[in-house]
mmCIF file of C-alpha atoms and ligand atoms in Angstrom:
data_model
loop_
_atom_site.group_PDB
_atom_site.id
_atom_site.type_symbol
_atom_site.label_atom_id
_atom_site.label_comp_id
_atom_site.label_asym_id
_atom_site.label_seq_id
_atom_site.Cartn_x
_atom_site.Cartn_y
_atom_site.Cartn_z
ATOM 1 C CA UNK A 1 16.358 -14.532 -1.647
ATOM 2 C CA UNK A 2 14.278 -11.372 -2.879
ATOM 3 C CA UNK A 3 14.203 -8.475 -0.474
ATOM 4 C CA UNK A 4 11.034 -6.286 -0.890
ATOM 5 C CA UNK A 5 10.404 -2.902 0.711
ATOM 6 C CA UNK A 6 6.498 -1.960 0.955
ATOM 7 C CA UNK A 7 6.081 1.511 2.105
ATOM 8 C CA UNK A 8 2.909 2.653 3.889
ATOM 9 C CA UNK A 9 0.484 5.104 2.432
ATOM 10 C CA UNK A 10 2.570 8.114 0.871
ATOM 11 C CA UNK A 11 0.534 11.007 2.024
ATOM 12 C CA UNK A 12 0.716 14.428 0.287
ATOM 13 C CA UNK A 13 3.521 16.552 -0.660
ATOM 14 C CA UNK A 14 5.356 15.699 2.588
ATOM 15 C CA UNK A 15 5.214 12.041 1.789
ATOM 16 C CA UNK A 16 6.084 12.350 -1.838
ATOM 17 C CA UNK A 17 9.258 14.608 -1.123
ATOM 18 C CA UNK A 18 10.305 12.123 1.451
ATOM 19 C CA UNK A 19 10.266 9.537 -1.032
ATOM 20 C CA UNK A 20 11.909 11.494 -3.572
ATOM 21 C CA UNK A 21 14.784 12.408 -1.109
ATOM 22 C CA UNK A 22 15.312 9.261 0.451
ATOM 23 C CA UNK A 23 14.079 6.247 -1.122
ATOM 24 C CA UNK A 24 16.902 6.079 -3.720
ATOM 25 C CA UNK A 25 19.423 5.812 -0.857
ATOM 26 C CA UNK A 26 17.476 3.517 1.049
ATOM 27 C CA UNK A 27 17.405 1.115 -2.008
ATOM 28 C CA UNK A 28 20.963 0.865 -1.483
ATOM 29 C CA UNK A 29 21.297 0.780 2.302
ATOM 30 C CA UNK A 30 18.850 -1.836 2.654
ATOM 31 C CA UNK A 31 19.980 -3.884 -0.473
ATOM 32 C CA UNK A 32 16.488 -4.060 -1.829
ATOM 33 C CA UNK A 33 15.514 -5.924 -4.815
ATOM 34 C CA UNK A 34 11.812 -4.270 -5.081
ATOM 35 C CA UNK A 35 10.133 -1.261 -3.750
ATOM 36 C CA UNK A 36 6.289 -1.251 -3.514
ATOM 37 C CA UNK A 37 4.041 1.583 -1.907
ATOM 38 C CA UNK A 38 0.653 2.442 -1.424
ATOM 39 C CA UNK A 39 -0.034 5.843 -3.387
ATOM 40 C CA UNK A 40 -3.657 6.478 -2.720
ATOM 41 C CA UNK A 41 -3.110 9.509 -0.730
ATOM 42 C CA UNK A 42 -0.310 11.251 -2.629
ATOM 43 C CA UNK A 43 -2.637 13.910 -4.116
ATOM 44 C CA UNK A 44 -3.379 16.187 -1.339
ATOM 45 C CA UNK A 45 -4.100 13.279 0.998
ATOM 46 C CA UNK A 46 -6.708 11.644 -1.271
ATOM 47 C CA UNK A 47 -6.284 10.372 -4.550
ATOM 48 C CA UNK A 48 -3.590 10.081 -7.173
ATOM 49 C CA UNK A 49 -2.764 11.845 -10.544
ATOM 50 C CA UNK A 50 -0.818 10.731 -13.556
ATOM 51 C CA UNK A 51 1.870 13.527 -12.671
ATOM 52 C CA UNK A 52 2.286 12.647 -8.990
ATOM 53 C CA UNK A 53 2.317 8.687 -9.873
ATOM 54 C CA UNK A 54 4.996 9.285 -12.244
ATOM 55 C CA UNK A 55 7.330 11.222 -9.820
ATOM 56 C CA UNK A 56 6.885 8.325 -7.389
ATOM 57 C CA UNK A 57 7.639 5.828 -9.815
ATOM 58 C CA UNK A 58 10.640 8.005 -10.894
ATOM 59 C CA UNK A 59 11.948 7.973 -7.553
ATOM 60 C CA UNK A 60 12.489 4.558 -6.982
ATOM 61 C CA UNK A 61 9.339 2.650 -6.382
ATOM 62 C CA UNK A 62 8.599 -0.167 -8.806
ATOM 63 C CA UNK A 63 5.048 -0.329 -8.463
ATOM 64 C CA UNK A 64 2.071 1.709 -6.855
ATOM 65 C CA UNK A 65 -1.096 0.185 -4.880
ATOM 66 C CA UNK A 66 -4.350 2.051 -4.166
ATOM 67 C CA UNK A 67 -7.268 1.965 -2.137
ATOM 68 C CA UNK A 68 -10.503 3.674 -1.113
ATOM 69 C CA UNK A 69 -9.635 7.094 -2.472
ATOM 70 C CA UNK A 70 -8.607 5.291 -5.876
ATOM 71 C CA UNK A 71 -11.173 7.475 -8.029
ATOM 72 C CA UNK A 72 -11.143 10.699 -6.128
ATOM 73 C CA UNK A 73 -9.304 12.789 -8.634
ATOM 74 C CA UNK A 74 -10.311 13.717 -12.302
ATOM 75 C CA UNK A 75 -8.946 11.684 -14.939
ATOM 76 C CA UNK A 76 -7.850 8.790 -12.788
ATOM 77 C CA UNK A 77 -9.696 6.182 -14.898
ATOM 78 C CA UNK A 78 -7.657 7.257 -17.844
ATOM 79 C CA UNK A 79 -4.536 7.243 -16.116
ATOM 80 C CA UNK A 80 -5.162 3.642 -14.768
ATOM 81 C CA UNK A 81 -6.089 2.335 -18.184
ATOM 82 C CA UNK A 82 -2.577 3.041 -19.280
ATOM 83 C CA UNK A 83 -0.616 2.922 -16.250
ATOM 84 C CA UNK A 84 1.978 0.176 -16.352
ATOM 85 C CA UNK A 85 3.202 0.015 -12.892
ATOM 86 C CA UNK A 86 0.066 0.785 -10.679
ATOM 87 C CA UNK A 87 -2.633 -1.415 -9.346
ATOM 88 C CA UNK A 88 -6.011 -0.596 -7.810
ATOM 89 C CA UNK A 89 -8.075 -2.858 -5.818
ATOM 90 C CA UNK A 90 -8.947 -6.106 -7.550
ATOM 91 C CA UNK A 91 -12.517 -6.125 -5.888
ATOM 92 C CA UNK A 92 -13.650 -3.077 -7.784
ATOM 93 C CA UNK A 93 -15.915 -3.815 -10.528
ATOM 94 C CA UNK A 94 -13.883 -5.580 -13.293
ATOM 95 C CA UNK A 95 -15.502 -3.274 -15.758
ATOM 96 C CA UNK A 96 -13.636 -0.242 -14.141
ATOM 97 C CA UNK A 97 -10.448 0.979 -15.449
ATOM 98 C CA UNK A 98 -7.023 -0.478 -14.306
ATOM 99 C CA UNK A 99 -6.091 -3.899 -13.025
ATOM 100 C CA UNK A 100 -5.813 -5.369 -9.583
ATOM 101 C CA UNK A 101 -2.941 -7.614 -9.954
ATOM 102 C CA UNK A 102 0.580 -7.134 -11.830
ATOM 103 C CA UNK A 103 3.439 -9.127 -12.124
ATOM 104 C CA UNK A 104 6.804 -7.308 -12.520
ATOM 105 C CA UNK A 105 10.439 -8.117 -12.195
ATOM 106 C CA UNK A 106 12.555 -7.568 -9.163
ATOM 107 C CA UNK A 107 16.262 -6.215 -9.401
ATOM 108 C CA UNK A 108 17.556 -9.783 -10.787
ATOM 109 C CA UNK A 109 14.565 -10.349 -13.185
ATOM 110 C CA UNK A 110 12.768 -12.751 -10.646
ATOM 111 C CA UNK A 111 9.059 -12.090 -11.274
ATOM 112 C CA UNK A 112 7.030 -10.731 -8.315
ATOM 113 C CA UNK A 113 3.168 -10.514 -8.412
ATOM 114 C CA UNK A 114 1.445 -7.649 -6.457
ATOM 115 C CA UNK A 115 -2.086 -7.972 -5.561
ATOM 116 C CA UNK A 116 -4.380 -4.995 -4.294
ATOM 117 C CA UNK A 117 -7.372 -5.777 -2.320
ATOM 118 C CA UNK A 118 -9.963 -3.566 -0.483
ATOM 119 C CA UNK A 119 -11.585 -4.420 2.837
ATOM 120 C CA UNK A 120 -15.147 -4.064 3.429
ATOM 121 C CA UNK A 121 -15.572 -2.388 6.894
ATOM 122 C CA UNK A 122 -16.510 1.325 6.278
ATOM 123 C CA UNK A 123 -14.903 1.017 2.703
ATOM 124 C CA UNK A 124 -16.951 0.176 -0.468
ATOM 125 C CA UNK A 125 -15.572 -2.748 -2.380
ATOM 126 C CA UNK A 126 -17.765 -4.217 -5.090
ATOM 127 C CA UNK A 127 -17.487 -7.725 -3.392
ATOM 128 C CA UNK A 128 -15.636 -9.281 -0.516
ATOM 129 C CA UNK A 129 -11.964 -9.782 -0.936
ATOM 130 C CA UNK A 130 -12.467 -13.332 0.283
ATOM 131 C CA UNK A 131 -14.727 -13.963 -2.681
ATOM 132 C CA UNK A 132 -12.120 -13.267 -5.338
ATOM 133 C CA UNK A 133 -8.839 -13.986 -3.648
ATOM 134 C CA UNK A 134 -8.588 -17.726 -4.212
ATOM 135 C CA UNK A 135 -8.978 -17.397 -7.922
ATOM 136 C CA UNK A 136 -6.352 -14.512 -8.031
ATOM 137 C CA UNK A 137 -3.937 -16.442 -6.062
ATOM 138 C CA UNK A 138 -4.264 -19.433 -8.279
ATOM 139 C CA UNK A 139 -3.759 -17.042 -11.257
ATOM 140 C CA UNK A 140 -0.673 -15.401 -9.744
ATOM 141 C CA UNK A 141 0.981 -18.622 -8.965
ATOM 142 C CA UNK A 142 1.115 -19.303 -12.697
ATOM 143 C CA UNK A 143 3.300 -16.067 -13.019
ATOM 144 C CA UNK A 144 5.706 -16.278 -9.937
ATOM 145 C CA UNK A 145 5.960 -18.045 -6.656
ATOM 146 C CA UNK A 146 6.318 -14.549 -4.959
ATOM 147 C CA UNK A 147 2.890 -12.809 -4.462
ATOM 148 C CA UNK A 148 2.638 -9.840 -2.343
ATOM 149 C CA UNK A 149 -0.729 -8.564 -1.206
ATOM 150 C CA UNK A 150 -1.817 -5.127 0.009
ATOM 151 C CA UNK A 151 -4.932 -5.383 1.999
ATOM 152 C CA UNK A 152 -6.084 -1.834 2.064
ATOM 153 C CA UNK A 153 -8.624 -2.082 5.222
ATOM 154 C CA UNK A 154 -9.858 -0.490 8.222
ATOM 155 C CA UNK A 155 -10.402 -3.487 10.295
ATOM 156 C CA UNK A 156 -7.382 -5.320 11.995
ATOM 157 C CA UNK A 157 -9.748 -8.350 12.292
ATOM 158 C CA UNK A 158 -10.284 -8.329 8.653
ATOM 159 C CA UNK A 159 -6.708 -8.020 7.574
ATOM 160 C CA UNK A 160 -5.628 -10.610 10.295
ATOM 161 C CA UNK A 161 -8.239 -12.993 9.084
ATOM 162 C CA UNK A 162 -7.133 -12.629 5.187
ATOM 163 C CA UNK A 163 -3.588 -13.048 6.166
ATOM 164 C CA UNK A 164 -4.366 -16.309 8.133
ATOM 165 C CA UNK A 165 -6.523 -17.483 5.053
ATOM 166 C CA UNK A 166 -3.712 -16.996 2.744
ATOM 167 C CA UNK A 167 -0.805 -18.326 4.951
ATOM 168 C CA UNK A 168 1.349 -20.539 2.827
ATOM 169 C CA UNK A 169 -0.168 -19.534 -0.513
ATOM 170 C CA UNK A 170 1.395 -15.970 -0.741
ATOM 171 C CA UNK A 171 4.771 -14.482 0.234
ATOM 172 C CA UNK A 172 3.288 -11.386 2.100
ATOM 173 C CA UNK A 173 0.144 -9.637 3.310
ATOM 174 C CA UNK A 174 0.857 -6.058 4.022
ATOM 175 C CA UNK A 175 -2.100 -3.953 5.542
ATOM 176 C CA UNK A 176 -2.522 -0.473 4.590
ATOM 177 C CA UNK A 177 -5.093 2.380 5.033
ATOM 178 C CA UNK A 178 -4.920 3.306 8.779
ATOM 179 C CA UNK A 179 -1.646 5.367 8.485
ATOM 180 C CA UNK A 180 -0.653 3.839 11.895
ATOM 181 C CA UNK A 181 2.105 1.284 11.888
ATOM 182 C CA UNK A 182 1.331 -1.917 13.946
ATOM 183 C CA UNK A 183 3.939 -3.876 16.068
ATOM 184 C CA UNK A 184 2.885 -7.297 14.956
ATOM 185 C CA UNK A 185 5.187 -7.921 12.118
ATOM 186 C CA UNK A 186 5.514 -11.789 11.967
ATOM 187 C CA UNK A 187 5.971 -14.794 9.528
ATOM 188 C CA UNK A 188 2.831 -16.775 10.104
ATOM 189 C CA UNK A 189 3.339 -20.527 10.574
ATOM 190 C CA UNK A 190 3.119 -21.532 6.789
ATOM 191 C CA UNK A 191 5.597 -19.040 5.548
ATOM 192 C CA UNK A 192 3.426 -15.819 4.801
ATOM 193 C CA UNK A 193 4.820 -12.602 6.180
ATOM 194 C CA UNK A 194 2.246 -10.266 7.827
ATOM 195 C CA UNK A 195 1.921 -6.810 9.253
ATOM 196 C CA UNK A 196 -1.618 -5.484 10.068
ATOM 197 C CA UNK A 197 -0.541 -1.938 8.894
ATOM 198 C CA UNK A 198 2.648 -0.760 7.384
ATOM 199 C CA UNK A 199 1.990 2.804 8.663
ATOM 200 C CA UNK A 200 2.340 6.011 6.797
ATOM 201 C CA UNK A 201 5.147 7.744 4.733
ATOM 202 C CA UNK A 202 4.244 11.141 5.516
ATOM 203 C CA UNK A 203 3.710 13.823 8.144
ATOM 204 C CA UNK A 204 3.144 12.233 11.566
ATOM 205 C CA UNK A 205 2.582 15.614 13.468
ATOM 206 C CA UNK A 206 -0.777 15.278 12.489
ATOM 207 C CA UNK A 207 -4.117 13.260 12.696
ATOM 208 C CA UNK A 208 -3.343 10.490 10.317
ATOM 209 C CA UNK A 209 -1.872 13.169 7.959
ATOM 210 C CA UNK A 210 -4.372 15.866 8.267
ATOM 211 C CA UNK A 211 -3.426 19.153 9.997
ATOM 212 C CA UNK A 212 -4.502 18.301 13.425
ATOM 213 C CA UNK A 213 -6.400 21.408 14.214
ATOM 214 C CA UNK A 214 -8.715 20.944 11.115
ATOM 215 C CA UNK A 215 -9.436 17.263 12.035
ATOM 216 C CA UNK A 216 -10.210 18.286 15.602
ATOM 217 C CA UNK A 217 -12.588 21.034 14.499
ATOM 218 C CA UNK A 218 -14.626 18.609 12.225
ATOM 219 C CA UNK A 219 -14.907 16.127 15.016
ATOM 220 C CA UNK A 220 -15.852 18.698 17.586
ATOM 221 C CA UNK A 221 -18.402 20.397 15.556
ATOM 222 C CA UNK A 222 -19.665 17.627 13.197
ATOM 223 C CA UNK A 223 -19.601 20.316 10.447
ATOM 224 C CA UNK A 224 -17.758 20.095 7.098
ATOM 225 C CA UNK A 225 -14.083 21.406 7.442
ATOM 226 C CA UNK A 226 -11.690 21.703 4.383
ATOM 227 C CA UNK A 227 -8.667 19.333 5.246
ATOM 228 C CA UNK A 228 -5.063 20.577 4.622
ATOM 229 C CA UNK A 229 -2.220 18.006 4.607
ATOM 230 C CA UNK A 230 0.225 18.468 7.572
ATOM 231 C CA UNK A 231 4.058 18.812 7.005
ATOM 232 C CA UNK A 232 5.640 18.124 10.173
ATOM 233 C CA UNK A 233 7.174 14.874 11.669
ATOM 234 C CA UNK A 234 7.790 13.109 8.232
ATOM 235 C CA UNK A 235 8.791 9.456 8.529
ATOM 236 C CA UNK A 236 9.130 6.838 6.097
ATOM 237 C CA UNK A 237 7.386 3.766 7.219
ATOM 238 C CA UNK A 238 6.928 0.523 5.826
ATOM 239 C CA UNK A 239 7.886 -3.119 6.155
ATOM 240 C CA UNK A 240 10.970 -5.054 4.634
ATOM 241 C CA UNK A 241 10.232 -8.654 3.453
ATOM 242 C CA UNK A 242 12.782 -11.351 2.441
ATOM 243 C CA UNK A 243 11.323 -14.321 0.565
ATOM 244 C CA UNK A 244 12.592 -17.155 -1.256
ATOM 245 C CA UNK A 245 12.652 -16.826 -5.093
ATOM 246 C CA UNK A 246 12.075 -20.439 -5.717
ATOM 247 C CA UNK A 247 9.296 -21.264 -3.174
ATOM 248 C CA UNK A 248 7.712 -17.664 -2.473
ATOM 249 C CA UNK A 249 7.857 -18.321 1.400
ATOM 250 C CA UNK A 250 8.913 -15.565 3.716
ATOM 251 C CA UNK A 251 11.771 -15.957 5.836
ATOM 252 C CA UNK A 252 11.597 -12.516 7.737
ATOM 253 C CA UNK A 253 9.583 -9.318 7.924
ATOM 254 C CA UNK A 254 10.615 -6.210 9.775
ATOM 255 C CA UNK A 255 8.793 -2.960 10.318
ATOM 256 C CA UNK A 256 10.854 0.152 9.426
ATOM 257 C CA UNK A 257 10.270 3.768 10.723
ATOM 258 C CA UNK A 258 12.563 6.320 9.379
ATOM 259 C CA UNK A 259 12.498 9.976 10.553
ATOM 260 C CA UNK A 260 13.298 12.426 7.898
ATOM 261 C CA UNK A 261 12.224 15.936 9.202
HETATM 262 FE FE1 FE2 B 301 -7.393 4.470 2.346
#
């Protein structure tokens, strides 16, 4: 059995701090074999840098996934071209830097493949995730029976449809991007663990991570407002998946919400 924790979007300094202070202990407490996290919001709420990515990986995260904010920071292309444990959405143009899928060893050496896909609604992938996922799943199955898919998407329907489409072919489909954890964690009939959204590892005294007053002002006035990341109500949120090392089938999925401030 392989136990994998997938952390919902790590948001800003508060999320990074929570990871650095608590993930090493969580690895022990939950007896984790692998820790994955969506890291696309770590740089001030939008994007990632080499320095911040290195801090997350040093804190006990084994592999980072990204999403619609992948390219927000200068230098991300060069970072992704050389980063060994970061994946960006596979349905961006293949000619862009980085990779969409990666196989890495869990604690006992069992190979686990991580795939990152971007949804279509309000986001801007180069193609539909449905268009490329069959090829990628086949490719992943050659490397390992265990495949975890981060579907970074706005629409609950798109995430649910993708999970049902992949049921029995991947170990887990974990949704990210909305920063609001859903209460639907379940193992689908053919053995794929699914949660529509893993939530946010970051400041929940906010509007999805942003200082509430600033988000409200932008929405009330329709004018540009410079966002600041919030600091209060920090929680670590994610999902713990147990799956069989030989078959890749999931036996359980549990959402976690750990208050840390
Ligand atoms: Fe996002």
